[in-house]
mmCIF file of C-alpha atoms in Angstrom:
data_model
loop_
_atom_site.group_PDB
_atom_site.id
_atom_site.type_symbol
_atom_site.label_atom_id
_atom_site.label_comp_id
_atom_site.label_asym_id
_atom_site.label_seq_id
_atom_site.Cartn_x
_atom_site.Cartn_y
_atom_site.Cartn_z
ATOM 1 C CA UNK D 1 -47.435 -157.923 21.043
ATOM 2 C CA UNK D 2 -50.902 -157.516 19.619
ATOM 3 C CA UNK D 3 -50.791 -155.951 16.186
ATOM 4 C CA UNK D 4 -54.541 -155.444 15.933
ATOM 5 C CA UNK D 5 -56.546 -154.554 19.008
ATOM 6 C CA UNK D 6 -60.299 -154.522 19.205
ATOM 7 C CA UNK D 7 -61.161 -153.361 22.700
ATOM 8 C CA UNK D 8 -64.912 -154.034 22.584
ATOM 9 C CA UNK D 9 -65.669 -157.739 23.012
ATOM 10 C CA UNK D 10 -69.380 -157.020 22.698
ATOM 11 C CA UNK D 11 -71.649 -154.120 21.813
ATOM 12 C CA UNK D 12 -75.398 -153.675 22.039
ATOM 13 C CA UNK D 13 -77.058 -151.010 19.890
ATOM 14 C CA UNK D 14 -80.630 -150.016 19.135
ATOM 15 C CA UNK D 15 -81.824 -150.500 15.585
ATOM 16 C CA UNK D 16 -81.360 -147.435 13.354
ATOM 17 C CA UNK D 17 -78.632 -145.988 15.547
ATOM 18 C CA UNK D 18 -75.113 -145.472 14.228
ATOM 19 C CA UNK D 19 -72.400 -147.633 15.729
ATOM 20 C CA UNK D 20 -68.631 -147.335 15.850
ATOM 21 C CA UNK D 21 -66.435 -150.398 16.256
ATOM 22 C CA UNK D 22 -62.940 -149.627 17.445
ATOM 23 C CA UNK D 23 -59.711 -150.922 15.953
ATOM 24 C CA UNK D 24 -56.158 -149.865 16.695
ATOM 25 C CA UNK D 25 -53.120 -151.300 14.976
ATOM 26 C CA UNK D 26 -49.398 -151.453 15.401
ATOM 27 C CA UNK D 27 -46.940 -151.527 12.534
ATOM 28 C CA UNK D 28 -43.637 -149.968 11.547
ATOM 29 C CA UNK D 29 -44.319 -150.471 7.833
ATOM 30 C CA UNK D 30 -45.125 -147.413 5.727
ATOM 31 C CA UNK D 31 -47.218 -149.483 3.348
ATOM 32 C CA UNK D 32 -50.084 -151.453 4.845
ATOM 33 C CA UNK D 33 -53.765 -152.077 4.392
ATOM 34 C CA UNK D 34 -56.657 -152.314 6.823
ATOM 35 C CA UNK D 35 -59.737 -154.450 6.314
ATOM 36 C CA UNK D 36 -63.007 -155.069 8.082
ATOM 37 C CA UNK D 37 -64.851 -158.351 7.803
ATOM 38 C CA UNK D 38 -68.260 -159.409 9.071
ATOM 39 C CA UNK D 39 -68.981 -162.919 10.304
ATOM 40 C CA UNK D 40 -72.696 -163.654 10.823
ATOM 41 C CA UNK D 41 -73.856 -166.585 12.902
ATOM 42 C CA UNK D 42 -73.814 -168.752 9.756
ATOM 43 C CA UNK D 43 -70.019 -168.550 9.879
ATOM 44 C CA UNK D 44 -68.932 -167.124 6.549
ATOM 45 C CA UNK D 45 -66.495 -164.214 6.360
ATOM 46 C CA UNK D 46 -67.824 -161.238 4.428
ATOM 47 C CA UNK D 47 -65.537 -158.426 3.303
ATOM 48 C CA UNK D 48 -66.884 -154.987 4.182
ATOM 49 C CA UNK D 49 -64.318 -152.269 3.546
ATOM 50 C CA UNK D 50 -60.627 -151.582 2.865
ATOM 51 C CA UNK D 51 -58.316 -148.656 3.616
ATOM 52 C CA UNK D 52 -54.791 -148.367 2.248
ATOM 53 C CA UNK D 53 -52.147 -146.570 4.289
ATOM 54 C CA UNK D 54 -51.588 -144.032 1.524
ATOM 55 C CA UNK D 55 -55.262 -143.345 0.907
ATOM 56 C CA UNK D 56 -55.947 -139.763 1.848
ATOM 57 C CA UNK D 57 -59.695 -140.101 2.123
ATOM 58 C CA UNK D 58 -61.629 -142.358 4.446
ATOM 59 C CA UNK D 59 -63.066 -145.389 2.687
ATOM 60 C CA UNK D 60 -66.828 -145.711 2.362
ATOM 61 C CA UNK D 61 -69.016 -148.569 1.132
ATOM 62 C CA UNK D 62 -72.733 -147.935 1.420
ATOM 63 C CA UNK D 63 -73.615 -147.788 5.122
ATOM 64 C CA UNK D 64 -70.044 -148.621 6.119
ATOM 65 C CA UNK D 65 -67.282 -146.090 6.506
ATOM 66 C CA UNK D 66 -63.814 -146.371 7.933
ATOM 67 C CA UNK D 67 -62.613 -143.588 10.219
ATOM 68 C CA UNK D 68 -58.874 -143.735 9.474
ATOM 69 C CA UNK D 69 -56.646 -141.767 11.839
ATOM 70 C CA UNK D 70 -53.131 -142.611 10.770
ATOM 71 C CA UNK D 71 -51.276 -140.702 13.493
ATOM 72 C CA UNK D 72 -53.301 -142.469 16.166
ATOM 73 C CA UNK D 73 -53.053 -145.815 14.312
ATOM 74 C CA UNK D 74 -56.778 -146.140 14.463
ATOM 75 C CA UNK D 75 -59.175 -147.618 11.874
ATOM 76 C CA UNK D 76 -62.656 -147.605 13.339
ATOM 77 C CA UNK D 77 -65.622 -148.994 11.427
ATOM 78 C CA UNK D 78 -68.739 -146.848 11.416
ATOM 79 C CA UNK D 79 -72.087 -148.389 10.511
ATOM 80 C CA UNK D 80 -74.789 -145.841 9.893
ATOM 81 C CA UNK D 81 -78.473 -146.586 10.509
ATOM 82 C CA UNK D 82 -77.917 -150.058 11.934
ATOM 83 C CA UNK D 83 -80.202 -152.922 10.954
ATOM 84 C CA UNK D 84 -81.087 -156.200 12.650
ATOM 85 C CA UNK D 85 -79.066 -158.002 9.985
ATOM 86 C CA UNK D 86 -75.939 -156.208 11.158
ATOM 87 C CA UNK D 87 -75.828 -158.438 14.237
ATOM 88 C CA UNK D 88 -72.599 -160.407 13.783
ATOM 89 C CA UNK D 89 -68.949 -160.669 14.744
ATOM 90 C CA UNK D 90 -66.786 -157.980 13.196
ATOM 91 C CA UNK D 91 -63.075 -158.398 12.615
ATOM 92 C CA UNK D 92 -60.487 -155.770 11.874
ATOM 93 C CA UNK D 93 -57.422 -157.002 9.976
ATOM 94 C CA UNK D 94 -54.142 -155.575 8.729
ATOM 95 C CA UNK D 95 -51.972 -156.522 5.795
ATOM 96 C CA UNK D 96 -48.324 -155.692 6.331
ATOM 97 C CA UNK D 97 -45.476 -155.666 3.924
ATOM 98 C CA UNK D 98 -44.680 -154.527 0.466
ATOM 99 C CA UNK D 99 -46.442 -155.664 -2.688
ATOM 100 C CA UNK D 100 -45.791 -159.351 -3.159
ATOM 101 C CA UNK D 101 -46.138 -160.342 0.453
ATOM 102 C CA UNK D 102 -49.451 -161.013 2.005
ATOM 103 C CA UNK D 103 -49.707 -161.679 5.671
ATOM 104 C CA UNK D 104 -53.032 -160.786 7.182
ATOM 105 C CA UNK D 105 -53.337 -160.289 10.932
ATOM 106 C CA UNK D 106 -56.765 -160.226 12.573
ATOM 107 C CA UNK D 107 -58.025 -158.744 15.802
ATOM 108 C CA UNK D 108 -60.033 -160.780 18.302
ATOM 109 C CA UNK D 109 -63.316 -159.425 17.012
ATOM 110 C CA UNK D 110 -66.302 -157.503 18.365
ATOM 111 C CA UNK D 111 -69.695 -159.122 18.673
ATOM 112 C CA UNK D 112 -72.343 -156.604 17.669
ATOM 113 C CA UNK D 113 -75.967 -157.125 18.653
ATOM 114 C CA UNK D 114 -78.663 -154.900 17.203
ATOM 115 C CA UNK D 115 -81.775 -154.669 19.351
ATOM 116 C CA UNK D 116 -85.190 -153.963 17.788
ATOM 117 C CA UNK B 1 -70.146 -168.337 -9.735
ATOM 118 C CA UNK B 2 -66.889 -166.996 -8.331
ATOM 119 C CA UNK B 3 -66.116 -168.872 -5.154
ATOM 120 C CA UNK B 4 -63.704 -170.579 -2.819
ATOM 121 C CA UNK B 5 -64.699 -174.116 -1.904
ATOM 122 C CA UNK B 6 -63.469 -176.243 0.975
ATOM 123 C CA UNK B 7 -63.942 -179.915 1.678
ATOM 124 C CA UNK B 8 -64.943 -181.380 3.962
ATOM 125 C CA UNK B 9 -67.095 -178.846 5.764
ATOM 126 C CA UNK B 10 -67.143 -180.892 8.948
ATOM 127 C CA UNK B 11 -64.703 -183.536 10.106
ATOM 128 C CA UNK B 12 -64.326 -185.512 13.314
ATOM 129 C CA UNK B 13 -61.150 -187.562 13.519
ATOM 130 C CA UNK B 14 -58.784 -189.122 16.024
ATOM 131 C CA UNK B 15 -55.316 -188.134 17.132
ATOM 132 C CA UNK B 16 -52.595 -189.113 14.701
ATOM 133 C CA UNK B 17 -54.746 -189.931 11.691
ATOM 134 C CA UNK B 18 -53.451 -187.942 8.716
ATOM 135 C CA UNK B 19 -55.991 -185.735 6.998
ATOM 136 C CA UNK B 20 -56.219 -183.243 4.162
ATOM 137 C CA UNK B 21 -58.598 -180.336 3.831
ATOM 138 C CA UNK B 22 -58.944 -179.275 0.228
ATOM 139 C CA UNK B 23 -59.336 -175.699 -0.984
ATOM 140 C CA UNK B 24 -60.097 -174.634 -4.515
ATOM 141 C CA UNK B 25 -60.814 -171.253 -6.097
ATOM 142 C CA UNK B 26 -62.162 -170.512 -9.577
ATOM 143 C CA UNK B 27 -61.144 -166.854 -9.778
ATOM 144 C CA UNK B 28 -57.591 -167.333 -11.075
ATOM 145 C CA UNK B 29 -56.227 -165.689 -7.919
ATOM 146 C CA UNK B 30 -52.512 -165.838 -7.286
ATOM 147 C CA UNK B 31 -52.699 -165.469 -3.498
ATOM 148 C CA UNK B 32 -54.172 -168.086 -1.199
ATOM 149 C CA UNK B 33 -54.103 -168.471 2.568
ATOM 150 C CA UNK B 34 -55.168 -170.768 5.375
ATOM 151 C CA UNK B 35 -56.449 -169.515 8.726
ATOM 152 C CA UNK B 36 -57.700 -171.078 11.892
ATOM 153 C CA UNK B 37 -60.311 -169.418 14.067
ATOM 154 C CA UNK B 38 -60.480 -170.024 17.779
ATOM 155 C CA UNK B 39 -62.737 -168.272 20.311
ATOM 156 C CA UNK B 40 -61.188 -165.102 21.695
ATOM 157 C CA UNK B 41 -58.240 -165.275 19.302
ATOM 158 C CA UNK B 42 -59.773 -164.167 16.032
ATOM 159 C CA UNK B 43 -58.303 -165.664 12.864
ATOM 160 C CA UNK B 44 -54.665 -166.616 12.748
ATOM 161 C CA UNK B 45 -52.799 -167.252 9.533
ATOM 162 C CA UNK B 46 -51.302 -170.712 9.155
ATOM 163 C CA UNK B 47 -49.691 -170.573 5.717
ATOM 164 C CA UNK B 48 -50.007 -168.469 2.630
ATOM 165 C CA UNK B 49 -48.991 -168.804 -1.001
ATOM 166 C CA UNK B 50 -48.140 -166.064 -3.443
ATOM 167 C CA UNK B 51 -48.154 -168.310 -6.504
ATOM 168 C CA UNK B 52 -47.648 -171.869 -7.679
ATOM 169 C CA UNK B 53 -44.794 -173.510 -5.752
ATOM 170 C CA UNK B 54 -44.374 -170.399 -3.562
ATOM 171 C CA UNK B 55 -45.543 -170.804 0.025
ATOM 172 C CA UNK B 56 -44.591 -169.214 3.321
ATOM 173 C CA UNK B 57 -45.394 -169.624 6.995
ATOM 174 C CA UNK B 58 -47.953 -167.526 8.753
ATOM 175 C CA UNK B 59 -48.197 -167.080 12.501
ATOM 176 C CA UNK B 60 -49.151 -170.626 13.518
ATOM 177 C CA UNK B 61 -47.621 -173.107 11.029
ATOM 178 C CA UNK B 62 -46.603 -175.844 13.480
ATOM 179 C CA UNK B 63 -48.306 -179.148 12.763
ATOM 180 C CA UNK B 64 -49.483 -178.154 9.291
ATOM 181 C CA UNK B 65 -48.227 -178.555 5.754
ATOM 182 C CA UNK B 66 -49.402 -177.029 2.502
ATOM 183 C CA UNK B 67 -48.653 -177.378 -1.172
ATOM 184 C CA UNK B 68 -49.440 -175.295 -4.236
ATOM 185 C CA UNK B 69 -48.954 -177.396 -7.315
ATOM 186 C CA UNK B 70 -51.763 -175.758 -9.247
ATOM 187 C CA UNK B 71 -52.941 -172.184 -9.118
ATOM 188 C CA UNK B 72 -56.488 -173.065 -8.134
ATOM 189 C CA UNK B 73 -55.775 -175.562 -5.332
ATOM 190 C CA UNK B 74 -54.169 -175.068 -1.927
ATOM 191 C CA UNK B 75 -54.668 -178.109 0.310
ATOM 192 C CA UNK B 76 -53.965 -178.060 4.043
ATOM 193 C CA UNK B 77 -52.386 -181.238 5.397
ATOM 194 C CA UNK B 78 -52.329 -182.355 9.016
ATOM 195 C CA UNK B 79 -49.829 -185.221 9.118
ATOM 196 C CA UNK B 80 -50.525 -186.175 12.738
ATOM 197 C CA UNK B 81 -53.478 -184.194 14.100
ATOM 198 C CA UNK B 82 -53.694 -183.463 17.800
ATOM 199 C CA UNK B 83 -56.625 -182.205 19.917
ATOM 200 C CA UNK B 84 -55.170 -178.669 20.010
ATOM 201 C CA UNK B 85 -55.803 -178.502 16.274
ATOM 202 C CA UNK B 86 -59.527 -178.671 16.868
ATOM 203 C CA UNK B 87 -60.687 -175.454 15.260
ATOM 204 C CA UNK B 88 -62.582 -173.755 12.470
ATOM 205 C CA UNK B 89 -60.416 -173.505 9.367
ATOM 206 C CA UNK B 90 -60.793 -171.017 6.548
ATOM 207 C CA UNK B 91 -59.177 -170.929 3.161
ATOM 208 C CA UNK B 92 -59.026 -167.584 1.348
ATOM 209 C CA UNK B 93 -57.800 -166.189 -1.951
ATOM 210 C CA UNK B 94 -57.207 -162.781 -3.473
ATOM 211 C CA UNK B 95 -55.920 -161.417 -6.784
ATOM 212 C CA UNK B 96 -53.368 -159.013 -5.295
ATOM 213 C CA UNK B 97 -52.109 -158.129 -1.786
ATOM 214 C CA UNK B 98 -53.921 -154.803 -1.817
ATOM 215 C CA UNK B 99 -57.374 -156.276 -2.355
ATOM 216 C CA UNK B 100 -59.728 -158.146 -0.080
ATOM 217 C CA UNK B 101 -59.490 -161.864 0.465
ATOM 218 C CA UNK B 102 -62.376 -164.069 -0.533
ATOM 219 C CA UNK B 103 -63.057 -166.703 2.080
ATOM 220 C CA UNK B 104 -64.294 -170.237 1.750
ATOM 221 C CA UNK B 105 -67.207 -171.448 3.891
ATOM 222 C CA UNK B 106 -64.967 -172.934 6.583
ATOM 223 C CA UNK B 107 -64.150 -176.446 7.778
ATOM 224 C CA UNK B 108 -64.953 -177.356 11.350
ATOM 225 C CA UNK B 109 -62.409 -179.917 12.523
ATOM 226 C CA UNK B 110 -62.603 -181.885 15.754
ATOM 227 C CA UNK B 111 -59.653 -184.042 16.786
ATOM 228 C CA UNK B 112 -60.452 -186.522 19.565
#
């Protein structure tokens, strides 16, 4: 069964608009972490934002915020005021397990295209 | 500069010819991982290591070996590569499980 589901294979957004990339997850662990990574066409993986399962507030990093809805097992990435440079693949990932174990599971990704 | 390096960046080889992809990090991280990326499947974890001499299987370990003899190095070994191991491979490291992983630049492997 898929542990991380990204339902949007591709998204097209006008520059300067806000965009939400969906991510739902499945885990029975109480302690877990959720990550978003960006992969531009050059191929490198760039960390964007992290949310721990016990964090009460939604994580924010500059133009990126994570809309964490624990009961719905949802961790959507919100990019405000999109820019042309935001065009990339975006991956949601989950770390399961207690401290000392690190197994990261990725979703299939969403390809975001920002139109001028 | 803090970084994760991988070598080679590109490799074309033939079925059955043993190869090693090296991974090194200069951040004194305890945790290191290997992933493969295939279209439509995202990244899948091959092996990870929590410290020197401590390694464990990820989701797709078949056909791969790893070792962690030094903290900074985590090589990926393909003893007998097959065409289904053609993929983009990433090495990553992190200081603790709760923090982000730092990724290397990737190694694009083609097995003919």
